[in-house]
Coordinates of C-alpha atoms and ligand atoms in Angstrom, one line a residue:
M1 CA -8.8 -10.4 -29.2
D2 CA -11.4 -7.7 -29.9
E3 CA -13.0 -8.5 -26.6
F4 CA -9.7 -8.0 -24.8
V5 CA -9.0 -4.7 -26.6
S6 CA -12.5 -3.3 -25.8
R7 CA -12.2 -4.3 -22.2
K8 CA -8.8 -2.8 -21.9
R9 CA -10.3 0.6 -22.6
K10 CA -12.8 0.3 -19.8
R11 CA -12.3 2.6 -16.8
P12 CA -13.9 2.5 -13.4
T13 CA -17.3 4.2 -13.5
S14 CA -17.3 5.4 -9.9
P15 CA -15.2 8.4 -8.8
I16 CA -12.0 7.7 -6.9
Q17 CA -12.4 9.2 -3.5
D18 CA -9.0 8.7 -2.0
H19 CA -6.5 10.6 -4.1
S20 CA -3.7 10.2 -1.6
T21 CA -3.5 6.5 -2.3
R22 CA -1.3 5.6 -5.2
L23 CA -3.3 3.6 -7.8
Q24 CA -2.1 1.5 -10.6
M25 CA -4.2 0.6 -13.5
S26 CA -1.9 -2.2 -14.6
G27 CA -4.2 -4.2 -16.8
P28 CA -7.7 -4.8 -17.8
A29 CA -9.9 -5.1 -14.8
I30 CA -11.9 -8.2 -15.7
T31 CA -14.3 -9.7 -13.2
Q32 CA -16.6 -11.7 -15.5
D33 CA -14.2 -14.7 -15.7
Q34 CA -16.8 -17.1 -16.9
E35 CA -17.3 -15.2 -20.1
E36 CA -13.8 -15.6 -21.3
S37 CA -12.5 -18.5 -23.3
T38 CA -9.2 -20.1 -22.4
D39 CA -7.6 -18.6 -25.5
V40 CA -8.7 -15.1 -24.5
K41 CA -7.4 -15.7 -20.9
L42 CA -4.0 -16.9 -22.3
T43 CA -3.8 -13.9 -24.6
I44 CA -4.4 -11.5 -21.6
L45 CA -1.8 -13.4 -19.5
A46 CA 0.7 -13.3 -22.3
S47 CA 0.3 -9.6 -22.6
L48 CA 1.2 -9.3 -18.9
A49 CA 4.1 -11.8 -19.1
P50 CA 5.5 -11.9 -22.7
T51 CA 8.6 -13.9 -21.6
I52 CA 6.6 -16.8 -20.2
S53 CA 5.7 -19.7 -22.5
Q54 CA 2.1 -20.6 -23.4
E55 CA 2.5 -23.9 -21.7
D56 CA 3.6 -22.3 -18.4
L57 CA 0.8 -19.8 -18.6
L58 CA -1.7 -22.6 -19.2
E59 CA -0.3 -24.4 -16.2
L60 CA -0.6 -21.2 -14.1
L61 CA -4.2 -20.8 -15.2
I62 CA -5.1 -24.4 -14.3
S63 CA -3.4 -24.0 -10.9
C64 CA -5.7 -21.0 -10.4
D65 CA -8.8 -23.1 -11.1
G66 CA -9.1 -21.3 -14.5
Y67 CA -9.7 -17.9 -12.8
L68 CA -8.2 -15.1 -14.8
D69 CA -8.2 -12.7 -11.9
N70 CA -6.1 -15.0 -9.8
A71 CA -3.7 -15.8 -12.5
R72 CA -3.3 -12.1 -13.2
A73 CA -2.6 -11.5 -9.5
V74 CA 0.2 -14.1 -9.6
L75 CA 1.8 -12.4 -12.6
L76 CA 1.4 -8.9 -11.3
Y77 CA 3.0 -10.0 -8.0
R78 CA 5.8 -11.5 -9.9
N79 CA 6.3 -8.3 -11.9
K80 CA 6.8 -6.4 -8.7
A81 CA 9.2 -8.9 -7.2
P82 CA 12.9 -8.5 -8.0
T83 CA 13.7 -12.0 -9.2
S84 CA 13.8 -14.1 -12.4
P85 CA 10.4 -14.7 -14.0
R86 CA 10.6 -18.5 -14.1
K87 CA 11.8 -18.8 -10.5
K88 CA 9.2 -16.5 -9.0
L89 CA 6.4 -18.0 -11.0
T90 CA 7.3 -21.4 -9.7
S91 CA 7.7 -20.5 -6.1
I92 CA 4.5 -18.6 -5.7
G93 CA 2.1 -19.9 -8.3
L94 CA 2.8 -23.3 -9.5
Q95 CA 4.9 -25.4 -7.2
S96 CA 2.6 -24.8 -4.2
S97 CA -0.1 -26.6 -6.1
L98 CA 1.9 -29.7 -6.4
G99 CA 3.0 -32.4 -4.1
F100 CA 1.2 -31.5 -0.9
P101 CA -1.4 -34.0 0.3
T102 CA -4.8 -32.6 1.0
T103 CA -6.3 -35.6 2.9
N104 CA -6.5 -36.3 6.6
D105 CA -4.4 -39.5 6.2
P106 CA -1.8 -39.1 9.0
S107 CA 0.7 -41.3 7.1
K108 CA 0.9 -38.4 4.6
A109 CA 1.9 -35.7 7.1
Q110 CA 2.0 -32.2 5.5
K111 CA 5.3 -30.5 5.0
P112 CA 5.1 -27.0 6.5
L113 CA 4.5 -24.6 3.7
T114 CA 5.9 -21.5 5.4
R115 CA 9.3 -20.8 6.8
K116 CA 11.1 -18.0 8.5
G117 CA 10.8 -14.6 6.8
K118 CA 8.6 -15.9 3.9
T119 CA 5.2 -15.1 2.7
V120 CA 3.7 -17.9 0.6
H121 CA 1.0 -16.6 -1.8
L122 CA -1.9 -19.0 -2.4
F123 CA -4.6 -18.5 -5.1
S124 CA -6.2 -21.9 -5.9
S125 CA -9.0 -23.3 -3.8
A126 CA -7.2 -26.6 -3.5
D127 CA -4.0 -24.9 -2.0
I128 CA -6.0 -22.8 0.4
A129 CA -8.0 -25.8 1.7
A130 CA -4.8 -27.8 2.1
H131 CA -2.6 -25.3 3.8
T132 CA -4.8 -22.9 5.8
P133 CA -7.8 -23.2 8.1
C134 CA -9.9 -21.7 5.4
S135 CA -11.7 -22.7 2.2
I136 CA -12.7 -20.5 -0.7
I137 CA -15.4 -20.4 -3.3
H138 CA -14.5 -18.2 -6.3
N139 CA -17.3 -16.5 -8.3
F140 CA -19.7 -17.3 -5.5
L141 CA -22.7 -15.3 -6.6
P142 CA -24.1 -14.7 -10.2
A143 CA -22.1 -11.7 -11.4
E144 CA -25.1 -9.4 -11.5
D145 CA -26.1 -10.3 -7.9
A146 CA -22.6 -9.6 -6.7
T147 CA -22.7 -6.2 -8.4
K148 CA -26.1 -5.3 -6.8
L149 CA -24.8 -6.3 -3.3
L150 CA -21.6 -4.3 -3.8
K151 CA -23.6 -1.2 -4.9
E152 CA -26.0 -1.6 -1.9
L153 CA -23.0 -1.6 0.5
L154 CA -21.0 1.1 -1.3
A155 CA -24.0 3.4 -0.6
E156 CA -23.7 2.6 3.1
A157 CA -20.0 2.6 3.5
P158 CA -19.4 6.4 3.7
T159 CA -21.4 6.4 7.0
F160 CA -19.6 3.4 8.5
P161 CA -17.9 4.3 11.8
R162 CA -14.3 3.9 12.4
A163 CA -13.8 2.0 15.7
T164 CA -11.5 3.4 18.3
F165 CA -9.8 1.1 20.8
K166 CA -7.2 1.1 23.5
L167 CA -3.8 -0.4 22.7
F168 CA -2.0 -0.3 26.0
D169 CA -2.0 3.4 27.0
N170 CA -2.9 4.7 23.6
V171 CA -6.3 5.2 22.0
V172 CA -6.0 4.2 18.4
Q173 CA -8.4 4.4 15.5
S174 CA -9.1 1.4 13.3
P175 CA -7.3 1.6 10.0
H176 CA -10.6 0.8 8.2
S177 CA -14.3 1.5 8.7
A178 CA -17.0 -1.1 9.5
G179 CA -20.8 -1.3 9.9
F180 CA -22.7 -3.9 12.0
Y181 CA -25.9 -5.5 10.8
V182 CA -28.4 -7.8 12.5
S183 CA -31.6 -9.5 11.2
S184 CA -34.4 -7.7 13.0
L185 CA -35.3 -4.4 14.6
Q186 CA -35.7 -6.1 18.0
E187 CA -32.3 -7.6 17.7
R188 CA -30.9 -4.2 16.8
E189 CA -32.2 -2.6 20.0
R190 CA -30.9 -5.5 22.1
Q191 CA -27.5 -5.2 20.5
K192 CA -27.2 -1.5 21.4
S193 CA -28.0 -2.1 25.1
E194 CA -26.7 -5.6 25.9
Y195 CA -23.7 -6.6 23.7
L196 CA -20.3 -5.2 24.6
Y197 CA -17.5 -4.8 22.2
N198 CA -14.1 -3.9 23.8
G199 CA -16.0 -2.8 26.8
S200 CA -18.4 -0.5 25.0
Y201 CA -21.9 -0.7 23.5
L202 CA -22.2 0.0 19.8
S203 CA -24.3 3.1 19.1
D204 CA -24.7 2.3 15.3
V205 CA -26.4 -1.1 14.7
R206 CA -28.2 -1.5 11.4
E207 CA -30.8 -3.9 10.0
L208 CA -29.7 -6.3 7.2
L209 CA -30.4 -4.6 3.8
P210 CA -32.4 -6.4 1.1
E211 CA -29.5 -7.7 -1.0
M212 CA -27.6 -8.8 2.1
R213 CA -30.6 -10.7 3.3
K214 CA -31.0 -12.5 0.0
V215 CA -27.3 -13.4 -0.1
S216 CA -27.4 -14.5 3.5
S217 CA -29.4 -17.7 2.8
K218 CA -27.0 -18.6 0.0
V219 CA -24.0 -18.0 2.3
K220 CA -25.7 -20.2 4.9
D221 CA -26.1 -23.2 2.5
A222 CA -22.6 -22.8 1.1
V223 CA -20.9 -22.5 4.5
N224 CA -22.7 -25.6 5.9
K225 CA -21.6 -27.6 2.9
E226 CA -18.0 -26.4 3.3
I227 CA -18.1 -27.3 7.1
A228 CA -19.2 -30.8 6.1
I229 CA -16.4 -31.2 3.6
R230 CA -13.9 -29.8 6.1
I231 CA -14.9 -32.3 8.7
A232 CA -14.8 -35.2 6.4
K233 CA -11.5 -34.4 4.6
H234 CA -9.4 -32.5 7.1
Y235 CA -10.2 -33.4 10.7
P236 CA -8.9 -36.4 12.6
D237 CA -11.1 -39.5 11.9
G238 CA -13.5 -37.3 9.9
K239 CA -15.1 -36.0 13.2
K240 CA -16.0 -32.4 14.1
L241 CA -13.5 -30.7 16.6
K242 CA -14.1 -30.8 20.3
Y243 CA -16.3 -27.8 21.3
Q244 CA -17.4 -27.3 17.7
C245 CA -21.2 -26.9 17.5
P246 CA -22.8 -29.9 15.6
H247 CA -25.9 -28.0 14.5
E248 CA -26.5 -26.1 11.3
W249 CA -24.7 -22.8 11.0
V250 CA -27.2 -20.0 10.9
P251 CA -25.8 -16.5 10.1
N252 CA -27.8 -13.8 12.0
A253 CA -25.3 -10.9 12.3
A254 CA -22.7 -9.4 9.9
F255 CA -19.8 -7.0 10.2
V256 CA -19.2 -5.2 6.9
N257 CA -15.7 -3.8 6.5
C258 CA -14.7 -1.2 4.0
Y259 CA -11.1 -0.8 2.9
D260 CA -10.9 2.5 1.1
G261 CA -7.6 2.3 -0.9
G262 CA -4.5 0.1 -0.4
A263 CA -3.4 1.9 2.8
E264 CA -6.5 0.8 4.7
S265 CA -5.9 -2.5 6.5
V266 CA -6.3 -4.4 9.7
G267 CA -3.5 -5.8 11.8
Y268 CA -3.1 -9.4 12.9
H269 CA -5.9 -10.5 15.3
S270 CA -8.4 -13.3 16.1
D271 CA -12.1 -12.6 16.1
Q272 CA -14.0 -12.2 19.4
L273 CA -15.6 -15.4 20.5
S274 CA -17.9 -14.1 23.3
Y275 CA -21.2 -14.4 21.2
I276 CA -20.2 -16.9 18.6
G277 CA -18.7 -19.5 21.0
P278 CA -15.7 -21.7 20.8
R279 CA -14.6 -23.3 17.5
A280 CA -16.8 -20.8 15.6
V281 CA -17.1 -20.6 11.8
I282 CA -17.3 -17.3 9.9
G283 CA -18.3 -16.8 6.3
S284 CA -16.5 -13.8 4.6
L285 CA -17.7 -12.5 1.2
S286 CA -15.3 -10.2 -0.6
L287 CA -16.5 -7.6 -3.1
G288 CA -14.7 -4.9 -5.2
V289 CA -10.9 -4.5 -5.1
A290 CA -8.9 -7.8 -4.5
R291 CA -6.8 -7.6 -1.3
E292 CA -4.3 -9.9 0.5
F293 CA -5.7 -11.8 3.5
R294 CA -2.8 -13.0 5.5
V295 CA -2.9 -15.8 8.0
R296 CA -0.3 -17.2 10.4
K297 CA -0.4 -20.0 12.9
I298 CA -0.1 -18.9 16.6
V299 CA 3.1 -20.1 18.2
G300 CA 3.0 -20.8 21.9
R301 CA 5.5 -19.1 24.2
E302 CA 5.8 -17.0 27.2
E303 CA 5.8 -13.3 26.5
K304 CA 5.9 -10.0 28.1
E305 CA 4.1 -7.3 26.2
T306 CA 5.0 -4.1 27.9
D307 CA 4.0 -1.4 25.4
A308 CA 2.4 -0.9 22.0
K309 CA 5.7 -0.5 20.2
H310 CA 7.0 -3.7 21.7
K311 CA 3.8 -5.5 20.7
E312 CA 4.1 -4.3 17.2
E313 CA 7.7 -5.5 17.0
T314 CA 6.9 -8.9 18.4
D315 CA 3.9 -9.3 16.0
R316 CA 6.1 -8.5 13.1
S317 CA 9.0 -10.6 14.1
R318 CA 6.7 -13.5 14.9
A319 CA 5.1 -13.4 11.5
D320 CA 8.6 -13.2 10.1
E321 CA 9.8 -16.2 12.1
E322 CA 7.1 -18.6 11.3
G323 CA 6.3 -17.3 7.9
Q324 CA 2.8 -16.3 6.8
I325 CA 0.4 -17.3 4.1
A326 CA -1.3 -14.7 1.8
I327 CA -4.7 -15.7 0.4
H328 CA -5.8 -13.5 -2.5
L329 CA -9.4 -12.5 -2.1
P330 CA -10.8 -11.5 -5.5
H331 CA -14.3 -9.8 -6.1
N332 CA -17.2 -12.2 -5.4
S333 CA -15.2 -14.8 -3.5
L334 CA -16.6 -16.5 -0.3
L335 CA -13.9 -17.4 2.2
V336 CA -15.0 -19.8 5.0
M337 CA -12.9 -19.4 8.2
H338 CA -13.3 -22.9 9.7
A339 CA -13.6 -24.0 13.4
E340 CA -9.8 -24.2 13.9
M341 CA -9.2 -20.7 12.8
Q342 CA -9.9 -18.3 15.7
E343 CA -8.2 -20.3 18.4
E344 CA -5.1 -21.4 16.5
W345 CA -4.4 -18.7 13.8
K346 CA -4.3 -15.0 13.5
H347 CA -5.4 -13.1 10.4
S348 CA -4.9 -9.6 8.8
I349 CA -5.6 -7.5 5.8
H350 CA -2.2 -6.5 4.5
P351 CA -1.7 -2.9 3.4
S352 CA -0.9 -2.6 -0.3
S353 CA 1.1 0.1 -2.1
T354 CA -1.1 -0.3 -5.2
V355 CA -4.5 -1.8 -5.9
D356 CA -6.1 -2.8 -9.2
L357 CA -9.2 -0.6 -9.6
H358 CA -12.5 -2.4 -9.6
P359 CA -15.0 -1.2 -12.3
V360 CA -17.8 -0.7 -9.7
S361 CA -16.0 0.1 -6.5
G362 CA -12.9 2.0 -7.7
N363 CA -10.3 1.5 -5.0
K364 CA -12.6 0.1 -2.3
R365 CA -12.9 -3.5 -1.0
I366 CA -16.2 -4.4 0.8
N367 CA -16.1 -7.4 3.0
I368 CA -19.2 -9.0 4.7
T369 CA -18.4 -11.3 7.5
Y370 CA -21.5 -13.4 8.3
R371 CA -21.6 -14.7 11.9
W372 CA -23.9 -16.9 14.0
Y373 CA -24.6 -15.2 17.3
R374 CA -25.7 -18.2 19.4
E375 CA -28.6 -17.9 21.8
S376 CA -26.7 -19.8 24.5
F377 CA -24.0 -17.1 24.4
N378 CA -26.4 -14.2 24.9
P379 CA -24.7 -11.8 27.2
R380 CA -27.5 -12.1 29.7
Y381 CA -26.1 -15.5 30.7
T382 CA -22.4 -14.5 30.6
P383 CA -20.4 -14.1 33.9
R384 CA -20.1 -10.6 35.1
C385 CA -16.9 -9.0 36.5
K386 CA -16.5 -6.7 39.5
C387 CA -17.1 -3.8 37.1
G388 CA -20.7 -5.2 36.7
I389 CA -20.5 -5.8 33.0
A390 CA -20.5 -9.0 30.9
T391 CA -17.0 -10.6 30.5
V392 CA -15.3 -11.5 27.3
L393 CA -14.5 -15.0 26.1
K394 CA -10.9 -15.7 25.3
C395 CA -8.9 -18.8 24.4
V396 CA -5.4 -19.3 25.8
Q397 CA -3.3 -19.2 22.7
K398 CA 0.3 -18.8 23.8
K399 CA 1.0 -20.0 27.3
K400 CA 1.9 -23.6 27.0
E401 CA 0.4 -25.0 30.2
N402 CA -3.1 -23.8 29.5
R403 CA -3.2 -23.6 25.7
G404 CA -6.6 -24.3 24.3
R405 CA -8.4 -23.6 27.5
Y406 CA -11.1 -20.8 27.5
M407 CA -11.7 -18.1 30.0
W408 CA -14.2 -15.3 30.8
M409 CA -12.3 -12.0 31.4
C410 CA -13.0 -8.4 32.4
Q411 CA -13.2 -6.3 29.3
A412 CA -13.5 -2.9 31.0
G413 CA -9.8 -2.3 30.4
G414 CA -10.6 -1.9 26.8
I415 CA -12.5 1.3 27.5
P416 CA -10.4 4.4 27.0
G417 CA -9.7 6.1 30.4
K418 CA -10.8 3.0 32.4
Q419 CA -8.9 0.3 34.2
G420 CA -10.4 -3.2 34.3
C421 CA -10.9 -5.2 37.5
G422 CA -8.8 -8.1 36.3
Y423 CA -11.7 -10.5 36.8
F424 CA -11.1 -14.0 35.3
E425 CA -12.8 -17.4 35.5
W426 CA -12.2 -20.6 33.4
A427 CA -14.9 -21.2 30.8
E428 CA -16.3 -24.7 30.5
F429 CA -18.3 -26.2 27.6
T430 CA -19.9 -29.5 26.7
S431 CA -18.0 -31.3 23.9
D432 CA -20.6 -29.7 21.5
G433 CA -19.6 -26.2 22.7
E434 CA -22.6 -25.4 24.9
P435 CA -21.6 -23.3 27.9
L436 CA -21.6 -24.9 31.3
W437 CA -22.5 -22.1 33.7
K438 CA -21.5 -22.4 37.3
S439 CA -24.7 -23.7 39.0
A440 CA -24.6 -21.2 41.8
S441 CA -24.8 -18.1 39.7
A442 CA -26.4 -19.1 36.4
P443 CA -28.3 -18.2 34.4
R444 CA -27.5 -14.7 35.1
M445 CA -30.6 -12.9 34.0
Q446 CA -30.1 -9.2 34.5
E447 CA -32.8 -6.9 33.2
T448 CA -30.9 -3.7 33.8
L449 CA -27.2 -3.2 33.0
P450 CA -25.0 -0.5 34.4
A451 CA -24.3 2.2 31.9
Ligands
ZN501 ZN1 -14.2 -5.7 35.3

């Protein structure tokens, strides 16, 4: 109990930079889960939910793999929701852990977890692996290593650029900032002159920092293990997916996102496949403030997206119609987005009206997404459009006839003030996801690219 009281007095040590964001210090910000005994954890939970029995709190804690942060998040969510304590706890925290098969045995087909208008909140690693295309490792790094890495990136974050992109006729600014890191100086120079993102070259490419580099090899080992488990337990016949690369996953690039306060977010999207190839895997390490990562399965249908407002509405109504899953990403958790994710699901970071301050980062969440830029997807090989620039790789996600097929498309339309040429060709791969270039034109070695 002394431990609890002394921790409760702790306040964040770093200054809060965004005063416009409403903050709520609704309980002790504890990140060193391993240090607490079960009794201490139950005492803390009981202080947050005095009406819930010890047995129910223990059950909740077990459903959260014993992680206090996750159990606290369930209770805090429940406190905000206008419903009876027992009912809410059951529907978001406990019941979802029970009764759903987690194997690839087709005779035990999974009941869909989501339904119209609902957001299901998942906290435990078993639930996340069973119901989403992701798996999660809580408390991934030794606590002091996670803090060192967080501090290293907090020092960089104020200089992260905020991407601008074109959404139909409007130029919009990303609702969070991000830095891009690669493993060598040579790669850095190549990135700035060869790799296009939304039709433009990045002017700010950085070299991996010492802590990021150290952690990168741990992420590599963990992600490769998670991929093997995923294949064995979740894919048909225990075999990798068609087009999934069979080789070891080797992270060599990282986008680092900074979400400064609960209002900063990112809308539903899939990650760009051009340089990581089809059925790619991404390792995403969360540090600092815990935020809600939402995923929803893409539903095929014909659609006409005529303007930004209409697109926003359809995005919202679609998430509503199919339901969505919120995965809670606490400090020092590694989320693996598996091979089925980018083609079949969309993901977002949901805005939050309140955040629980983190003792090191205040109201900031830092997120490192480790990626493997594959040599065979180097833009020097990629088909070029009539604008003379490398095309972008997309997967048909909605239109029924061609769903799951890949295509190379002009990306000049993403540049503010420019119209694309509309170029398109089908992309073909071996079953191991190696690109099959058209023999007449490949490989397309171009030493000089148009500006
Ligand atoms: Zn073009």
